[in-house]
């Protein structure tokens, strides 16, 4: 009986101190956006936490105005600010514990929502995939890098 308590204690301590490789700040390949991925209950979600250009650039019809979700297909959501916008949701660890699956990824620059998945490549690199089909056949993967949030 004592042996079982020791094993249970070790499992709990290991879980408490093990670092979740998905949680953190991730910079998109173009260097213009950083998202924060966090775990809420058993799902992983992500929010825009940094934009290289908070406002629309010169030459844009909305020049100087803070970026909004202007291409959202739902017209009532088009005034949401891109900063702090949820762009990842519903991701869950697969049965093997090797990747995140069954979620969605939203691209506010084109107003489209994709089926989403993610897989850790190494401690500082994550493969994030959005696809138009639920099986991930017709999609695009990008490598995002772990970063510290700029001040």
mmCIF file of C-alpha atoms in Angstrom:
data_model
loop_
_atom_site.group_PDB
_atom_site.id
_atom_site.type_symbol
_atom_site.label_atom_id
_atom_site.label_comp_id
_atom_site.label_asym_id
_atom_site.label_seq_id
_atom_site.Cartn_x
_atom_site.Cartn_y
_atom_site.Cartn_z
ATOM 1 C CA UNK A 1 0.000 0.000 0.000
ATOM 2 C CA UNK A 2 2.828 2.369 0.875
ATOM 3 C CA UNK A 3 4.363 1.710 -2.550
ATOM 4 C CA UNK A 4 1.161 2.894 -4.282
ATOM 5 C CA UNK A 5 1.135 6.159 -2.334
ATOM 6 C CA UNK A 6 4.743 6.820 -3.320
ATOM 7 C CA UNK A 7 3.978 6.122 -6.987
ATOM 8 C CA UNK A 8 0.879 8.341 -6.851
ATOM 9 C CA UNK A 9 2.883 11.107 -5.187
ATOM 10 C CA UNK A 10 5.585 10.903 -7.874
ATOM 11 C CA UNK A 11 3.012 11.047 -10.672
ATOM 12 C CA UNK A 12 1.345 14.116 -9.152
ATOM 13 C CA UNK A 13 4.657 15.921 -8.573
ATOM 14 C CA UNK A 14 5.802 15.122 -12.111
ATOM 15 C CA UNK A 15 2.568 16.530 -13.533
ATOM 16 C CA UNK A 16 2.818 19.689 -11.432
ATOM 17 C CA UNK A 17 6.370 20.464 -12.474
ATOM 18 C CA UNK A 18 6.346 19.292 -16.082
ATOM 19 C CA UNK A 19 6.223 22.129 -18.567
ATOM 20 C CA UNK A 20 3.457 22.000 -21.151
ATOM 21 C CA UNK A 21 5.276 22.439 -24.489
ATOM 22 C CA UNK A 22 2.333 24.162 -26.191
ATOM 23 C CA UNK A 23 1.800 26.942 -23.683
ATOM 24 C CA UNK A 24 3.607 30.187 -24.387
ATOM 25 C CA UNK A 25 4.106 32.982 -26.877
ATOM 26 C CA UNK A 26 4.599 32.043 -30.527
ATOM 27 C CA UNK A 27 5.753 34.315 -33.337
ATOM 28 C CA UNK A 28 4.270 33.781 -36.779
ATOM 29 C CA UNK A 29 6.774 33.235 -39.631
ATOM 30 C CA UNK A 30 6.324 36.735 -41.052
ATOM 31 C CA UNK A 31 7.327 38.284 -37.697
ATOM 32 C CA UNK A 32 4.235 40.499 -37.644
ATOM 33 C CA UNK A 33 2.136 38.663 -35.060
ATOM 34 C CA UNK A 34 2.679 36.911 -31.746
ATOM 35 C CA UNK A 35 -0.031 34.699 -30.332
ATOM 36 C CA UNK A 36 -0.282 33.352 -26.828
ATOM 37 C CA UNK A 37 -1.386 29.752 -26.477
ATOM 38 C CA UNK A 38 -2.810 28.770 -23.125
ATOM 39 C CA UNK A 39 -4.724 25.837 -21.752
ATOM 40 C CA UNK A 40 -8.253 26.383 -20.496
ATOM 41 C CA UNK A 41 -9.677 23.259 -18.903
ATOM 42 C CA UNK A 42 -8.611 20.568 -21.387
ATOM 43 C CA UNK A 43 -8.537 22.767 -24.480
ATOM 44 C CA UNK A 44 -5.803 24.917 -25.953
ATOM 45 C CA UNK A 45 -6.739 28.400 -27.123
ATOM 46 C CA UNK A 46 -4.738 31.238 -28.624
ATOM 47 C CA UNK A 47 -4.999 35.008 -28.681
ATOM 48 C CA UNK A 48 -3.195 37.762 -30.572
ATOM 49 C CA UNK A 49 -0.947 39.410 -27.990
ATOM 50 C CA UNK A 50 1.375 41.502 -30.161
ATOM 51 C CA UNK A 51 1.207 43.116 -33.589
ATOM 52 C CA UNK A 52 4.189 44.659 -35.334
ATOM 53 C CA UNK A 53 1.790 47.248 -36.744
ATOM 54 C CA UNK A 54 -1.033 47.971 -34.343
ATOM 55 C CA UNK A 55 -2.580 50.360 -36.857
ATOM 56 C CA UNK A 56 -3.156 50.063 -40.578
ATOM 57 C CA UNK A 57 -0.154 51.233 -42.624
ATOM 58 C CA UNK A 58 0.140 54.162 -45.011
ATOM 59 C CA UNK A 59 -1.806 53.646 -48.197
ATOM 60 C CA UNK A 60 -4.471 51.473 -46.563
ATOM 61 C CA UNK A 61 -8.004 52.917 -46.708
ATOM 62 C CA UNK A 62 -8.044 52.711 -42.893
ATOM 63 C CA UNK A 63 -4.548 54.166 -42.458
ATOM 64 C CA UNK A 64 -3.674 55.007 -38.851
ATOM 65 C CA UNK A 65 -6.688 53.197 -37.357
ATOM 66 C CA UNK A 66 -6.149 50.266 -35.001
ATOM 67 C CA UNK A 67 -6.492 46.980 -36.901
ATOM 68 C CA UNK A 68 -9.901 45.335 -36.703
ATOM 69 C CA UNK A 69 -11.438 42.076 -37.890
ATOM 70 C CA UNK A 70 -12.735 43.846 -41.008
ATOM 71 C CA UNK A 71 -12.907 40.760 -43.260
ATOM 72 C CA UNK A 72 -15.017 38.659 -40.899
ATOM 73 C CA UNK A 73 -17.905 37.092 -42.846
ATOM 74 C CA UNK A 74 -20.212 38.045 -39.963
ATOM 75 C CA UNK A 75 -20.693 41.795 -40.396
ATOM 76 C CA UNK A 76 -21.574 42.243 -36.708
ATOM 77 C CA UNK A 77 -18.036 41.058 -35.762
ATOM 78 C CA UNK A 78 -16.070 43.273 -38.139
ATOM 79 C CA UNK A 79 -15.365 45.979 -35.558
ATOM 80 C CA UNK A 80 -13.527 43.646 -33.142
ATOM 81 C CA UNK A 81 -9.944 44.683 -32.571
ATOM 82 C CA UNK A 82 -7.320 42.221 -33.809
ATOM 83 C CA UNK A 83 -5.267 42.775 -30.650
ATOM 84 C CA UNK A 84 -6.417 40.185 -28.086
ATOM 85 C CA UNK A 85 -8.662 38.479 -30.663
ATOM 86 C CA UNK A 86 -9.022 34.731 -30.188
ATOM 87 C CA UNK A 87 -7.504 33.078 -33.255
ATOM 88 C CA UNK A 88 -7.040 29.489 -32.011
ATOM 89 C CA UNK A 89 -9.562 27.344 -30.190
ATOM 90 C CA UNK A 90 -10.790 23.888 -29.368
ATOM 91 C CA UNK A 91 -7.427 22.136 -29.711
ATOM 92 C CA UNK A 92 -7.162 18.964 -27.645
ATOM 93 C CA UNK A 93 -4.302 16.565 -27.033
ATOM 94 C CA UNK A 94 -4.701 13.437 -29.177
ATOM 95 C CA UNK A 95 -4.924 9.984 -27.566
ATOM 96 C CA UNK A 96 -1.220 9.331 -28.113
ATOM 97 C CA UNK A 97 -0.296 12.664 -26.506
ATOM 98 C CA UNK A 98 1.788 13.644 -29.528
ATOM 99 C CA UNK A 99 -0.166 16.532 -31.031
ATOM 100 C CA UNK A 100 -3.121 18.872 -30.690
ATOM 101 C CA UNK A 101 -6.122 18.092 -32.887
ATOM 102 C CA UNK A 102 -9.796 18.847 -33.549
ATOM 103 C CA UNK A 103 -9.493 22.600 -33.143
ATOM 104 C CA UNK A 104 -9.785 25.666 -35.313
ATOM 105 C CA UNK A 105 -7.571 28.515 -36.475
ATOM 106 C CA UNK A 106 -8.945 31.886 -37.543
ATOM 107 C CA UNK A 107 -7.125 34.197 -39.959
ATOM 108 C CA UNK A 108 -8.405 37.717 -39.397
ATOM 109 C CA UNK A 109 -6.551 39.015 -42.452
ATOM 110 C CA UNK A 110 -8.841 37.050 -44.764
ATOM 111 C CA UNK A 111 -11.757 36.368 -42.384
ATOM 112 C CA UNK A 112 -11.545 32.601 -42.740
ATOM 113 C CA UNK A 113 -11.714 29.859 -40.137
ATOM 114 C CA UNK A 114 -9.848 26.603 -40.690
ATOM 115 C CA UNK A 115 -9.670 23.200 -39.047
ATOM 116 C CA UNK A 116 -6.611 23.368 -36.812
ATOM 117 C CA UNK A 117 -3.909 21.166 -35.378
ATOM 118 C CA UNK A 118 -0.465 21.629 -33.846
ATOM 119 C CA UNK A 119 2.586 19.544 -33.108
ATOM 120 C CA UNK A 120 5.753 20.295 -31.169
ATOM 121 C CA UNK A 121 8.878 20.045 -33.301
ATOM 122 C CA UNK A 122 11.280 21.011 -30.512
ATOM 123 C CA UNK A 123 11.243 23.147 -27.340
ATOM 124 C CA UNK A 124 11.127 26.353 -29.373
ATOM 125 C CA UNK A 125 9.310 25.347 -32.559
ATOM 126 C CA UNK A 126 5.704 24.430 -33.155
ATOM 127 C CA UNK A 127 4.104 23.275 -36.396
ATOM 128 C CA UNK A 128 0.711 24.945 -36.668
ATOM 129 C CA UNK A 129 -1.621 23.698 -39.398
ATOM 130 C CA UNK A 130 -4.827 25.074 -40.784
ATOM 131 C CA UNK A 131 -6.825 23.126 -43.356
ATOM 132 C CA UNK A 132 -10.101 23.411 -45.194
ATOM 133 C CA UNK A 133 -10.910 19.750 -44.571
ATOM 134 C CA UNK A 134 -11.198 18.028 -41.168
ATOM 135 C CA UNK A 135 -8.552 15.413 -42.078
ATOM 136 C CA UNK A 136 -5.820 17.995 -42.703
ATOM 137 C CA UNK A 137 -5.153 16.905 -46.273
ATOM 138 C CA UNK A 138 -5.882 20.289 -47.882
ATOM 139 C CA UNK A 139 -4.036 22.655 -45.632
ATOM 140 C CA UNK A 140 -1.003 24.717 -44.882
ATOM 141 C CA UNK A 141 1.531 24.190 -42.106
ATOM 142 C CA UNK A 142 3.777 26.854 -40.704
ATOM 143 C CA UNK A 143 6.599 26.699 -38.203
ATOM 144 C CA UNK A 144 6.166 29.200 -35.407
ATOM 145 C CA UNK A 145 8.920 30.062 -32.939
ATOM 146 C CA UNK A 146 8.672 30.446 -29.182
ATOM 147 C CA UNK A 147 9.439 34.001 -28.104
ATOM 148 C CA UNK A 148 9.209 36.326 -25.143
ATOM 149 C CA UNK A 149 6.469 38.912 -25.459
ATOM 150 C CA UNK A 150 8.028 42.289 -26.437
ATOM 151 C CA UNK A 151 7.445 45.125 -24.009
#
